[in-house]
Coordinates of C-alpha atoms and ligand atoms in Angstrom, one line a residue:
X250 CA 52.4 -16.0 -17.1
X251 CA 49.9 -13.2 -17.5
X252 CA 47.1 -13.4 -15.0
X253 CA 44.8 -10.5 -15.9
X254 CA 41.8 -11.2 -18.1
X255 CA 38.6 -9.4 -18.9
X256 CA 35.5 -10.6 -17.2
X257 CA 32.7 -12.0 -19.4
X258 CA 29.8 -9.5 -19.7
X259 CA 27.5 -11.7 -17.8
X260 CA 29.8 -11.6 -14.7
X261 CA 30.5 -7.9 -15.1
X262 CA 26.7 -7.2 -15.3
X263 CA 26.0 -9.3 -12.2
X264 CA 28.6 -7.2 -10.3
X265 CA 27.0 -4.0 -11.6
X266 CA 23.6 -5.3 -10.7
X267 CA 24.7 -5.5 -7.1
X268 CA 24.8 -1.7 -7.1
X269 CA 21.8 -0.9 -9.3
X270 CA 19.4 -3.6 -8.3
X271 CA 19.3 -4.1 -4.6
X272 CA 15.7 -5.0 -4.1
X273 CA 12.4 -5.3 -6.0
X274 CA 11.8 -1.6 -5.4
X275 CA 15.0 -0.5 -7.3
X276 CA 14.1 -2.8 -10.2
X277 CA 10.6 -1.3 -10.3
X278 CA 12.0 2.3 -10.3
X279 CA 14.2 1.6 -13.3
X280 CA 11.5 0.0 -15.3
X281 CA 8.9 2.7 -14.6
X282 CA 11.4 5.4 -15.3
X283 CA 12.2 3.8 -18.6
X284 CA 8.4 3.9 -19.5
X285 CA 8.3 7.6 -18.7
X286 CA 11.4 8.3 -20.6
X287 CA 9.7 6.5 -23.5
X288 CA 6.9 9.1 -23.3
X289 CA 4.2 6.8 -22.0
X290 CA 0.8 8.2 -21.1
X291 CA -0.3 5.1 -19.2
X292 CA 1.8 2.7 -17.1
X293 CA 0.6 -0.5 -15.5
X294 CA 2.6 -2.2 -12.8
X295 CA 1.8 -5.8 -11.9
X296 CA 3.5 -7.4 -9.0
X297 CA 3.5 -10.8 -7.5
X298 CA 4.9 -11.7 -4.0
X299 CA 6.2 -8.2 -3.4
X300 CA 8.3 -8.5 -6.6
X301 CA 10.1 -11.6 -5.7
X302 CA 8.5 -13.7 -8.4
X303 CA 7.1 -11.1 -10.8
X304 CA 7.5 -7.4 -11.6
X305 CA 5.8 -6.4 -14.8
X306 CA 5.6 -3.0 -16.3
X307 CA 3.4 -2.3 -19.3
X308 CA 3.5 1.1 -21.1
X309 CA 2.2 2.7 -24.2
X310 CA 5.5 4.6 -24.9
X311 CA 7.6 4.8 -28.1
X312 CA 8.6 1.1 -28.1
X313 CA 11.8 -0.2 -29.6
X314 CA 13.0 -1.5 -33.0
X315 CA 14.1 -5.1 -33.3
X316 CA 17.7 -4.1 -33.1
X317 CA 17.2 -1.8 -30.1
X318 CA 15.3 -4.4 -28.3
X319 CA 18.4 -6.5 -28.2
X320 CA 20.8 -3.6 -27.6
X321 CA 18.8 -2.3 -24.7
X322 CA 20.1 -5.1 -22.5
X323 CA 23.8 -4.4 -23.2
X324 CA 25.8 -2.4 -20.7
X325 CA 26.2 1.3 -21.4
X326 CA 23.6 1.0 -24.1
X327 CA 21.4 4.1 -24.0
X328 CA 19.4 6.3 -26.4
X329 CA 19.4 9.1 -23.9
X330 CA 22.8 10.7 -24.1
X331 CA 25.5 10.6 -26.7
X332 CA 28.4 12.6 -25.3
X333 CA 29.6 13.8 -21.9
X334 CA 28.2 17.3 -22.3
X335 CA 24.7 15.8 -22.6
X336 CA 25.1 14.9 -18.9
X337 CA 24.6 18.5 -18.0
X338 CA 21.3 19.0 -19.8
X339 CA 19.4 15.9 -18.8
X340 CA 15.7 15.8 -19.4
X341 CA 15.3 12.1 -18.9
X342 CA 15.2 9.9 -15.7
X343 CA 17.7 7.4 -17.0
X344 CA 21.0 8.0 -18.9
X345 CA 23.5 5.4 -17.7
X346 CA 22.4 2.6 -19.8
X347 CA 22.9 0.2 -16.9
X348 CA 19.5 -0.7 -15.7
X349 CA 18.3 -3.3 -18.1
X350 CA 21.8 -4.9 -18.3
X351 CA 21.8 -5.2 -14.6
X352 CA 18.2 -6.4 -14.3
X353 CA 18.6 -9.1 -16.9
X354 CA 21.8 -10.4 -15.2
X355 CA 19.9 -11.4 -12.0
X356 CA 16.4 -12.2 -13.3
X357 CA 14.5 -13.9 -16.1
X358 CA 13.2 -11.2 -18.5
X359 CA 10.6 -11.5 -21.1
X360 CA 9.8 -8.4 -23.1
X361 CA 7.6 -7.5 -26.0
X362 CA 7.9 -4.1 -27.7
X363 CA 6.7 -2.4 -30.8
X364 CA 7.1 1.1 -32.3
X365 CA 4.1 2.8 -33.9
X366 CA 5.8 2.8 -37.3
X367 CA 6.4 -1.0 -37.3
X368 CA 3.8 -3.6 -38.1
X369 CA 5.2 -6.3 -36.0
X370 CA 6.9 -6.2 -32.6
X371 CA 9.8 -8.1 -31.1
X372 CA 9.7 -10.6 -28.3
X373 CA 12.9 -11.2 -26.4
X374 CA 13.6 -13.5 -23.5
X375 CA 16.8 -13.3 -21.5
X376 CA 17.8 -15.5 -18.5
X377 CA 20.7 -14.2 -16.5
X378 CA 22.2 -12.2 -19.4
X379 CA 21.7 -15.1 -21.9
X380 CA 19.3 -14.5 -24.7
X381 CA 17.2 -17.6 -24.9
X382 CA 14.7 -16.4 -27.4
X383 CA 14.2 -13.6 -29.9
X384 CA 11.4 -13.5 -32.4
X385 CA 8.9 -11.4 -34.3
X386 CA 5.6 -11.1 -32.5
X387 CA 2.4 -9.2 -32.6
X388 CA 1.8 -6.8 -29.7
X389 CA 0.4 -3.4 -29.0
X390 CA 2.6 -0.2 -29.5
X391 CA 4.7 0.3 -26.4
X392 CA 6.7 -2.0 -24.2
X393 CA 5.7 -4.8 -21.9
X394 CA 8.5 -6.1 -19.8
X395 CA 8.1 -9.0 -17.3
X396 CA 10.9 -9.6 -14.8
X397 CA 10.6 -12.9 -13.0
X398 CA 12.4 -14.6 -10.1
X399 CA 14.6 -11.8 -8.9
X400 CA 18.1 -13.0 -7.9
X401 CA 17.2 -16.5 -9.1
X402 CA 20.9 -17.1 -9.8
X403 CA 22.2 -15.2 -6.7
X404 CA 20.8 -17.0 -3.7
X405 CA 22.8 -14.9 -1.3
X406 CA 21.1 -11.7 -2.5
X407 CA 17.7 -13.4 -2.3
X408 CA 18.3 -14.1 1.3
X409 CA 18.8 -10.4 2.0
X410 CA 15.4 -9.6 0.9
X411 CA 13.1 -8.6 3.8
X412 CA 9.6 -9.8 4.5
X413 CA 7.0 -9.4 1.7
X414 CA 5.3 -6.7 3.6
X415 CA 8.5 -4.6 3.9
X416 CA 9.4 -5.2 0.2
X417 CA 5.9 -4.3 -0.8
X418 CA 6.0 -1.1 1.2
X419 CA 9.4 -0.3 -0.4
X420 CA 7.8 -0.9 -3.8
X421 CA 4.9 1.5 -3.0
X422 CA 7.2 4.2 -1.6
X423 CA 9.4 4.1 -4.7
X424 CA 6.2 4.2 -6.8
X425 CA 4.9 7.3 -4.9
X426 CA 8.2 9.1 -5.6
X427 CA 7.6 8.7 -9.3
X428 CA 3.8 9.1 -9.7
X429 CA 3.9 12.3 -7.7
X430 CA 6.0 14.0 -10.4
X431 CA 4.1 12.6 -13.4
X432 CA 0.4 13.5 -12.6
X433 CA -0.4 13.6 -16.4
X434 CA 0.4 10.0 -16.8
X435 CA -2.1 7.4 -15.5
X436 CA -0.8 4.6 -13.4
X437 CA -2.1 1.4 -11.9
X438 CA -0.5 -0.8 -9.3
X439 CA -1.7 -4.4 -8.9
X440 CA -0.3 -6.7 -6.3
X441 CA -1.3 -10.4 -6.2
X442 CA -4.3 -9.6 -8.4
X443 CA -5.5 -6.8 -6.2
X444 CA -5.6 -3.3 -7.4
X445 CA -3.8 -1.2 -4.8
X446 CA -3.7 2.1 -6.7
X447 CA -5.6 3.4 -9.6
X448 CA -4.3 6.8 -10.5
X449 CA -6.0 8.7 -13.4
X450 CA -4.2 11.5 -15.2
X451 CA -4.8 14.8 -13.5
X452 CA -3.2 17.7 -11.7
X453 CA -0.5 17.5 -9.1
X454 CA -3.0 18.1 -6.4
X455 CA -5.4 15.5 -7.7
X456 CA -2.5 13.0 -7.8
X457 CA -1.6 13.7 -4.2
X458 CA -5.2 13.3 -3.2
X459 CA -5.4 10.0 -5.2
X460 CA -2.3 8.6 -3.4
X461 CA -2.8 9.9 0.1
X462 CA -6.4 10.8 0.4
X463 CA -9.7 10.2 -1.1
X464 CA -10.2 11.9 -4.5
X465 CA -14.0 12.0 -4.0
X466 CA -13.7 14.1 -0.8
X467 CA -10.5 16.0 -1.4
X468 CA -10.2 15.8 2.4
X469 CA -6.5 15.4 2.3
X470 CA -5.4 18.2 0.0
X471 CA -7.9 20.6 1.5
X472 CA -5.5 20.7 4.5
X473 CA -2.8 22.3 2.3
X474 CA -2.0 25.7 1.0
X475 CA -0.1 26.4 -2.2
X476 CA 3.4 27.7 -2.3
X477 CA 4.6 29.5 -5.4
X478 CA 7.8 31.4 -5.7
X479 CA 9.7 32.4 -8.8
X480 CA 13.3 33.7 -8.7
X481 CA 16.1 33.8 -11.2
X482 CA 17.8 31.0 -9.5
X483 CA 15.0 28.6 -8.8
X484 CA 11.2 28.2 -9.1
X485 CA 9.5 26.6 -6.2
X486 CA 5.9 25.4 -6.2
X487 CA 3.9 22.9 -4.3
X488 CA 1.8 22.4 -1.2
X489 CA 2.4 22.8 2.5
X490 CA 0.1 21.7 5.3
X491 CA -1.8 24.3 7.2
X492 CA -0.4 24.4 10.7
X493 CA -3.7 23.5 12.3
X494 CA -3.9 20.5 10.1
X495 CA -0.5 19.1 10.9
X496 CA -0.2 15.7 12.6
X497 CA 2.6 13.7 14.1
X498 CA 2.6 11.6 11.0
X499 CA 3.7 13.5 8.0
X500 CA 4.3 13.1 4.3
X501 CA 7.4 15.1 3.3
X502 CA 8.4 15.2 -0.3
X503 CA 10.9 17.2 -2.3
X504 CA 11.3 17.0 -6.0
X505 CA 13.7 18.6 -8.3
X506 CA 13.3 18.8 -12.0
X507 CA 10.9 15.9 -12.0
X508 CA 12.9 13.7 -9.7
X509 CA 12.3 12.8 -6.1
X510 CA 15.1 13.8 -3.7
X511 CA 15.9 13.7 -0.1
X512 CA 17.4 16.9 1.3
X513 CA 17.8 17.1 5.0
X514 CA 19.1 20.7 4.8
X515 CA 16.1 22.0 2.9
X516 CA 14.0 20.0 5.4
X517 CA 15.4 22.3 8.0
X518 CA 14.3 25.3 6.1
X519 CA 10.7 24.1 6.0
X520 CA 10.8 23.3 9.7
X521 CA 12.2 26.7 10.4
X522 CA 9.3 28.3 8.5
X523 CA 6.9 26.5 10.7
X524 CA 8.7 27.2 14.0
X525 CA 6.3 28.2 16.7
X526 CA 3.3 27.1 14.8
X527 CA 3.3 23.4 15.5
X528 CA 2.9 21.5 18.8
X529 CA 6.0 19.6 19.9
X530 CA 6.8 16.5 17.8
X531 CA 4.3 17.5 15.1
X532 CA 5.8 17.5 11.6
X533 CA 4.7 19.5 8.6
X534 CA 3.6 17.6 5.6
X535 CA 4.7 19.1 2.3
X536 CA 5.1 18.4 -1.4
X537 CA 7.6 20.8 -2.8
X538 CA 8.7 20.9 -6.4
X539 CA 11.9 22.7 -7.4
X540 CA 12.7 23.7 -10.9
X541 CA 16.2 24.8 -11.6
X542 CA 18.6 25.0 -14.5
X543 CA 20.1 21.5 -14.9
X544 CA 23.7 22.8 -14.6
X545 CA 22.9 24.2 -11.1
X546 CA 22.5 20.7 -9.7
X547 CA 24.8 17.6 -9.8
X548 CA 23.1 15.1 -12.1
X549 CA 25.7 12.4 -12.1
X550 CA 24.2 10.9 -9.0
X551 CA 24.4 7.3 -8.1
X552 CA 21.4 5.4 -9.4
X553 CA 20.3 4.3 -5.9
X554 CA 21.0 7.6 -4.1
X555 CA 18.3 10.2 -3.8
X556 CA 20.4 13.0 -2.4
X557 CA 21.1 15.8 -4.8
X558 CA 23.7 18.4 -4.6
X559 CA 22.8 22.0 -5.4
X560 CA 25.3 24.7 -6.4
X561 CA 23.8 27.4 -4.3
X562 CA 22.2 25.7 -1.3
X563 CA 22.3 28.6 1.1
X564 CA 20.4 30.9 -1.1
X565 CA 17.8 28.3 -1.9
X566 CA 17.5 27.6 1.8
X567 CA 16.5 31.2 2.4
X568 CA 14.2 31.4 -0.6
X569 CA 12.5 28.2 0.6
X570 CA 11.9 29.6 4.1
X571 CA 10.5 32.8 2.7
X572 CA 8.3 30.9 0.3
X573 CA 6.8 28.6 2.9
X574 CA 6.4 31.5 5.4
X575 CA 4.5 33.6 2.9
X576 CA 2.1 30.7 2.2
X577 CA 1.5 30.1 5.9
X578 CA 1.1 33.8 6.6
X579 CA -2.1 33.8 4.7
X580 CA -3.5 31.4 7.2
X581 CA -2.5 32.7 10.5
X582 CA -5.6 35.0 10.3
X583 CA -8.1 32.2 10.8
X584 CA -6.7 30.1 13.7
X585 CA -9.4 27.5 14.5
X586 CA -6.9 25.2 16.1
X587 CA -8.2 21.9 17.3
X588 CA -5.4 19.5 17.4
X589 CA -7.6 16.5 18.1
X590 CA -9.6 16.2 14.9
X591 CA -6.9 15.3 12.4
X592 CA -6.9 12.1 10.5
X593 CA -10.5 11.3 11.2
X594 CA -13.4 11.7 8.8
X595 CA -17.0 11.9 9.4
X596 CA -19.0 8.7 9.2
X597 CA -22.7 8.8 8.9
X598 CA -25.0 8.2 11.9
X599 CA -22.7 9.3 14.7
X600 CA -20.5 12.2 15.5
X601 CA -16.8 11.3 15.8
X602 CA -13.4 12.6 16.4
X603 CA -13.6 15.9 18.2
X604 CA -16.7 15.0 20.1
X605 CA -15.6 13.7 23.5
X606 CA -16.5 10.1 23.8
X607 CA -19.1 9.1 26.4
X608 CA -17.6 7.1 29.2
X609 CA -19.1 3.8 28.5
X610 CA -17.4 0.9 30.1
X611 CA -14.8 2.9 31.8
X612 CA -14.1 2.1 35.4
X613 CA -15.0 5.2 37.3
X614 CA -12.2 4.6 39.8
X615 CA -9.7 4.4 37.0
X616 CA -6.3 5.7 38.0
X617 CA -3.5 5.5 35.4
X618 CA -1.1 4.8 38.3
X619 CA -2.7 1.7 39.6
X620 CA -3.9 -1.6 38.3
X621 CA -7.2 -2.9 39.6
X622 CA -5.8 -3.9 43.0
X623 CA -3.2 -1.3 43.2
X624 CA -0.3 -3.5 42.5
X625 CA 1.6 -4.4 39.4
X626 CA 2.8 -7.9 39.0
X627 CA 3.4 -8.3 42.7
X628 CA 4.7 -11.8 42.1
X629 CA 7.5 -10.5 40.0
X630 CA 8.6 -7.6 42.0
X631 CA 12.0 -8.4 43.5
X632 CA 11.5 -9.1 47.2
X633 CA 14.1 -6.7 48.4
X634 CA 14.6 -4.4 45.5
X635 CA 16.1 -1.7 47.5
X636 CA 19.0 -3.9 48.4
X637 CA 19.8 -4.4 44.7
X638 CA 20.9 -0.8 44.6
X639 CA 23.1 -0.8 47.6
X640 CA 26.8 -1.1 46.8
X641 CA 29.2 1.3 45.2
X642 CA 28.1 4.9 45.3
X643 CA 27.7 7.7 42.8
X644 CA 25.8 6.3 39.9
X645 CA 22.0 6.1 39.9
X646 CA 22.5 2.4 39.5
X647 CA 23.3 2.0 43.1
X648 CA 20.9 4.0 45.1
X649 CA 19.2 3.4 48.4
X650 CA 15.8 5.0 48.1
X651 CA 13.5 5.5 51.1
X652 CA 10.6 5.9 48.9
X653 CA 7.8 5.0 51.3
X654 CA 8.7 7.6 54.0
X655 CA 11.1 10.4 53.4
X656 CA 10.3 13.6 51.5
X657 CA 9.4 13.7 47.8
X658 CA 8.6 16.7 45.7
X659 CA 7.5 17.7 42.3
X660 CA 9.3 20.4 40.5
X661 CA 8.1 22.5 37.5
X662 CA 5.3 20.0 36.7
X663 CA 8.1 18.0 35.1
X664 CA 10.4 16.4 37.6
X665 CA 10.0 14.3 40.7
X666 CA 12.7 15.1 43.2
X667 CA 13.8 12.5 45.7
X668 CA 16.6 12.6 48.3
X669 CA 18.7 9.4 48.3
X670 CA 21.8 8.3 50.1
X671 CA 23.9 9.5 47.2
X672 CA 22.3 12.8 46.5
X673 CA 19.3 14.3 45.0
X674 CA 17.6 12.2 42.4
X675 CA 15.7 14.0 39.5
X676 CA 13.1 11.8 37.8
X677 CA 11.5 12.9 34.6
X678 CA 7.9 12.2 35.4
X679 CA 6.6 11.6 31.9
X680 CA 9.5 9.4 30.8
X681 CA 9.3 7.5 34.1
X682 CA 5.7 6.7 33.4
X683 CA 6.5 5.8 29.8
X684 CA 9.1 3.3 31.0
X685 CA 6.7 1.7 33.4
X686 CA 3.9 1.5 30.8
X687 CA 6.3 0.3 28.2
X688 CA 7.3 -2.7 30.3
X689 CA 3.6 -3.4 30.9
X690 CA 2.7 -3.2 27.2
X691 CA 5.6 -5.5 26.2
X692 CA 4.5 -8.0 28.7
X693 CA 0.9 -7.8 27.5
X694 CA 2.0 -8.2 23.9
X695 CA 4.1 -11.2 24.7
X696 CA 1.2 -12.9 26.5
X697 CA -1.6 -11.4 24.3
X698 CA -3.2 -10.0 27.4
X699 CA -4.1 -6.5 26.4
X700 CA -7.3 -5.2 28.0
X701 CA -9.7 -3.6 25.6
X702 CA -11.9 -0.6 26.1
X703 CA -14.8 -0.6 23.8
X704 CA -15.6 2.7 22.0
X705 CA -19.2 3.7 21.8
X706 CA -18.6 5.4 18.5
X707 CA -16.1 3.8 16.2
X708 CA -13.4 6.0 14.8
X709 CA -12.3 5.8 11.2
X710 CA -8.7 6.1 10.1
X711 CA -7.9 6.8 6.5
X712 CA -4.6 5.4 5.3
X713 CA -2.4 5.2 2.3
X714 CA -1.8 1.9 0.6
X715 CA 1.6 1.4 2.2
X716 CA 0.1 2.1 5.6
X717 CA -2.7 -0.4 4.9
X718 CA 0.0 -3.0 4.2
X719 CA 1.8 -2.1 7.3
X720 CA -1.2 -2.2 9.5
X721 CA -2.1 -5.7 8.1
X722 CA 1.3 -6.8 9.3
X723 CA 0.8 -5.3 12.7
X724 CA -2.8 -6.5 13.1
X725 CA -2.3 -9.6 15.2
X726 CA -0.2 -7.6 17.7
X727 CA -2.6 -4.7 17.6
X728 CA -5.4 -7.1 18.5
X729 CA -3.3 -8.7 21.2
X730 CA -2.7 -5.4 22.9
X731 CA -6.4 -4.4 22.9
X732 CA -7.2 -2.6 19.7
X733 CA -10.4 -3.8 18.1
X734 CA -9.9 -2.7 14.5
X735 CA -10.9 -4.0 11.2
X736 CA -10.6 -2.9 7.6
X737 CA -13.6 -0.8 6.5
X738 CA -12.8 0.0 2.9
X739 CA -9.7 -0.3 0.7
X740 CA -8.3 2.8 2.3
X741 CA -9.6 2.9 5.8
X742 CA -9.8 1.0 9.1
X743 CA -12.5 1.4 11.7
X744 CA -11.4 1.4 15.3
X745 CA -14.0 0.0 17.8
X746 CA -11.9 -0.5 20.8
X747 CA -8.6 0.6 22.2
X748 CA -6.2 -0.6 24.9
X749 CA -7.7 0.2 28.3
X750 CA -4.7 2.2 29.4
X751 CA -5.3 4.8 26.7
X752 CA -8.3 6.0 28.8
X753 CA -9.9 8.9 27.1
X754 CA -7.3 9.4 24.3
X755 CA -8.5 9.7 20.8
X756 CA -7.6 6.4 19.0
X757 CA -6.6 7.7 15.6
X758 CA -3.6 9.8 16.6
X759 CA -2.3 6.9 18.7
X760 CA -2.5 4.5 15.8
X761 CA -1.0 7.1 13.5
X762 CA 1.9 7.4 15.9
X763 CA 2.4 3.6 15.9
X764 CA 2.4 3.5 12.1
X765 CA 4.8 6.4 11.9
X766 CA 7.2 4.9 14.4
X767 CA 7.2 1.5 12.8
X768 CA 7.8 3.1 9.4
X769 CA 10.5 5.5 10.6
X770 CA 12.5 2.9 12.6
X771 CA 12.1 0.4 9.8
X772 CA 10.9 -2.2 12.3
X773 CA 10.9 -5.4 10.2
X774 CA 10.7 -8.2 12.8
X775 CA 8.0 -8.9 15.2
X776 CA 10.1 -8.0 18.2
X777 CA 11.1 -4.7 16.6
X778 CA 7.5 -3.7 15.8
X779 CA 6.3 -4.9 19.2
X780 CA 8.8 -2.5 20.7
X781 CA 7.5 0.3 18.6
X782 CA 3.9 -0.5 19.4
X783 CA 4.6 -0.7 23.1
X784 CA 6.6 2.5 23.1
X785 CA 4.1 4.5 21.1
X786 CA 1.3 3.4 23.3
X787 CA 3.3 4.1 26.4
X788 CA 4.1 7.6 25.1
X789 CA 0.4 8.3 24.5
X790 CA -0.9 6.8 27.7
X791 CA 1.7 8.2 30.1
X792 CA 1.0 11.2 32.4
X793 CA 2.1 14.3 30.5
X794 CA 4.6 16.9 31.5
X795 CA 2.9 19.7 33.3
X796 CA 0.5 17.5 35.3
X797 CA 0.5 18.1 39.0
X798 CA 1.0 14.8 40.9
X799 CA -0.1 13.9 44.4
X800 CA 2.4 12.4 46.8
X801 CA 0.9 9.0 46.5
X802 CA 1.1 9.2 42.7
X803 CA 4.8 10.2 42.9
X804 CA 5.7 7.4 45.3
X805 CA 3.8 4.9 43.2
X806 CA 5.5 5.9 40.0
X807 CA 9.0 5.8 41.6
X808 CA 8.4 2.4 43.1
X809 CA 7.3 1.0 39.8
X810 CA 10.1 2.6 38.0
X811 CA 12.7 1.1 40.3
X812 CA 11.4 -2.4 39.6
X813 CA 12.4 -2.1 36.0
X814 CA 15.5 -3.7 34.6
X815 CA 16.6 -0.4 33.2
X816 CA 15.0 2.5 34.9
X817 CA 17.6 5.0 33.7
X818 CA 16.8 5.0 30.0
X819 CA 13.9 4.5 27.7
X820 CA 14.3 2.0 24.8
X821 CA 15.0 4.9 22.5
X822 CA 17.9 6.1 24.7
X823 CA 16.2 9.0 26.4
X824 CA 17.3 9.7 30.0
X825 CA 14.8 9.1 32.8
X826 CA 16.7 9.9 35.9
X827 CA 19.6 12.1 36.9
X828 CA 21.5 12.3 40.2
X829 CA 23.0 15.4 41.7
X830 CA 25.4 14.1 44.3
X831 CA 26.6 15.9 47.4
X832 CA 29.9 16.8 45.9
X833 CA 28.3 18.6 43.0
X834 CA 25.9 20.3 45.3
X835 CA 28.6 21.4 47.7
X836 CA 30.7 22.8 44.9
X837 CA 28.0 25.4 44.4
X838 CA 28.6 26.9 47.8
Ligands
LIG168 P1 18.9 4.2 -19.6 O1 17.5 4.3 -19.2 O2 19.9 4.7 -18.6 O3 19.2 4.7 -21.0 P2 18.3 1.4 -19.5 O4 19.2 0.2 -19.4 O5 17.3 1.6 -18.5 O6 19.3 2.6 -19.7 O7 17.6 1.3 -20.9 C1 18.4 1.2 -22.1 C2 17.7 1.7 -23.3 O8 16.6 0.9 -23.6 C3 17.1 3.1 -23.1 O9 18.0 4.1 -23.3 C4 15.9 3.1 -24.1 O10 16.4 3.4 -25.4 C5 15.5 1.6 -24.2 N1 14.3 1.3 -23.3 C6 14.3 0.8 -22.1 N2 13.0 0.7 -21.6 C7 12.2 1.2 -22.6 C8 10.8 1.3 -22.7 N3 10.0 0.9 -21.7 N4 10.3 1.9 -23.9 C9 11.2 2.2 -24.9 N5 12.5 2.1 -24.8 C10 13.1 1.6 -23.7
LIG169 MG1 16.6 3.4 -17.6

């Protein structure tokens, strides 16, 4: 008996959908790209529940005929290429003819569409690949497609969706990738009846300002310089941040031929161009657009992949470095570097940001090494913690430390040196303090016991929509740890108080660091983002490398470090202590 048979289309489509449509964001990408391919001047995106229940895209593009409206949902049905060679001269975002077939396999779709030359339009309704309705209707020119109940027939996939906040952020990120290359098209993005983005048609710069800054002030894009390089191989244009305006939080975007791309190798080129110009762990923001002959890049990319292969990457790498350097060179003449003013804007009535804050409620005897009564959780410190480390030799796990008497030194403003029974212990002073503070912050987050330090002048932090969404998620924990912040306008928060341990640090960079870390590490559960909050705060509050320490301070930090469960590594894996044992030392002589 023969056993092979062809799968019905509905099943084949569902399998394909697994690849193309992984989450609401991938669905949105496909729909908006279709609108742009259809020549739309205006695209409206309407979302409910982060796309779980509704994703609607309305465009004023070319629309479809009655016949095409039906065909569009078949697999490998496309108007964009006809033969294989067309693949090498793509001018459209889509070409695989897979998206609509995949979308309609795992959702309920209702679409109305009309071409300018037709008097009536077509309404078509498809549930899980089955056409349940097709009729003539009256509707405006263009296409209005409503995708409801994503994965309604694939419960397993539904379960894999993340929290609404994360899915919404993914939607916005995907949306940014597209709107940044189509500045001449106007877009709106509405979520649960709230307009999150309203982007009028304009120039690239205006679009960047509209997404990341405040179009009225142009405060965001004024921190950028233009880059512009034309060679036979490639044309590069765009904007790179002035070194003095760089922050720890960066927006880094590459586009090629009207498409967003990730390109770690080219990223290196940009970083190289900035080398020596930025403080440690600062990242340059940039928006760089490449134009290149279509045959010089690999177009047959996977629909969900954003990496793009170039034929001549090394040469472009060099051109890119030169191009960025040239743009930056124009600015090294006027170095008014003040690394503390970024990300803040002026608010009326009071000076902010770079003005050092008056010490209002700060305890004059404040010492970052001590709590009020000079002890940290005395009830929880193991009674005989030294004994915990007495057993087998040679790893820093098993040390006997005479911390309250013997010698202790600081070396190079960076390390604390401490003789132990097993050898000489090197302790990274900054990381040690980070570890101690981290444990403290985690504890305070768990018990909502953060101590707040009121600011005399509130600081204002301007954010992009995806960051606003993220901060809303973090808000209860930020309050718990001692931030007094509230939303001031649709794109900003005002900060009135900070965790007491931050002492005289400026609040905005600290919050930016938290946001950047949560975003980068894709922290999606409360325990994950609490870890990022605690770690970012600890990094900011800890004594820096380069600070001279007194003997008491060194002993205090070592004692508190040794009380931790893991005093050897930070949560992100960085090494805190290293032991040089007698053998190693003796070998040197
Ligand atoms: P692809 O975009 O790869 O061609 P899709 O499945 O996304 O495949 O779409 C199939 C076809 O449906 C497109 O080639 C296009 O002809 C038509 N289509 C889809 N969306 C729109 C739209 N918003 N306006 C006009 N035509 C559309
Ligand atoms: Mg498409």
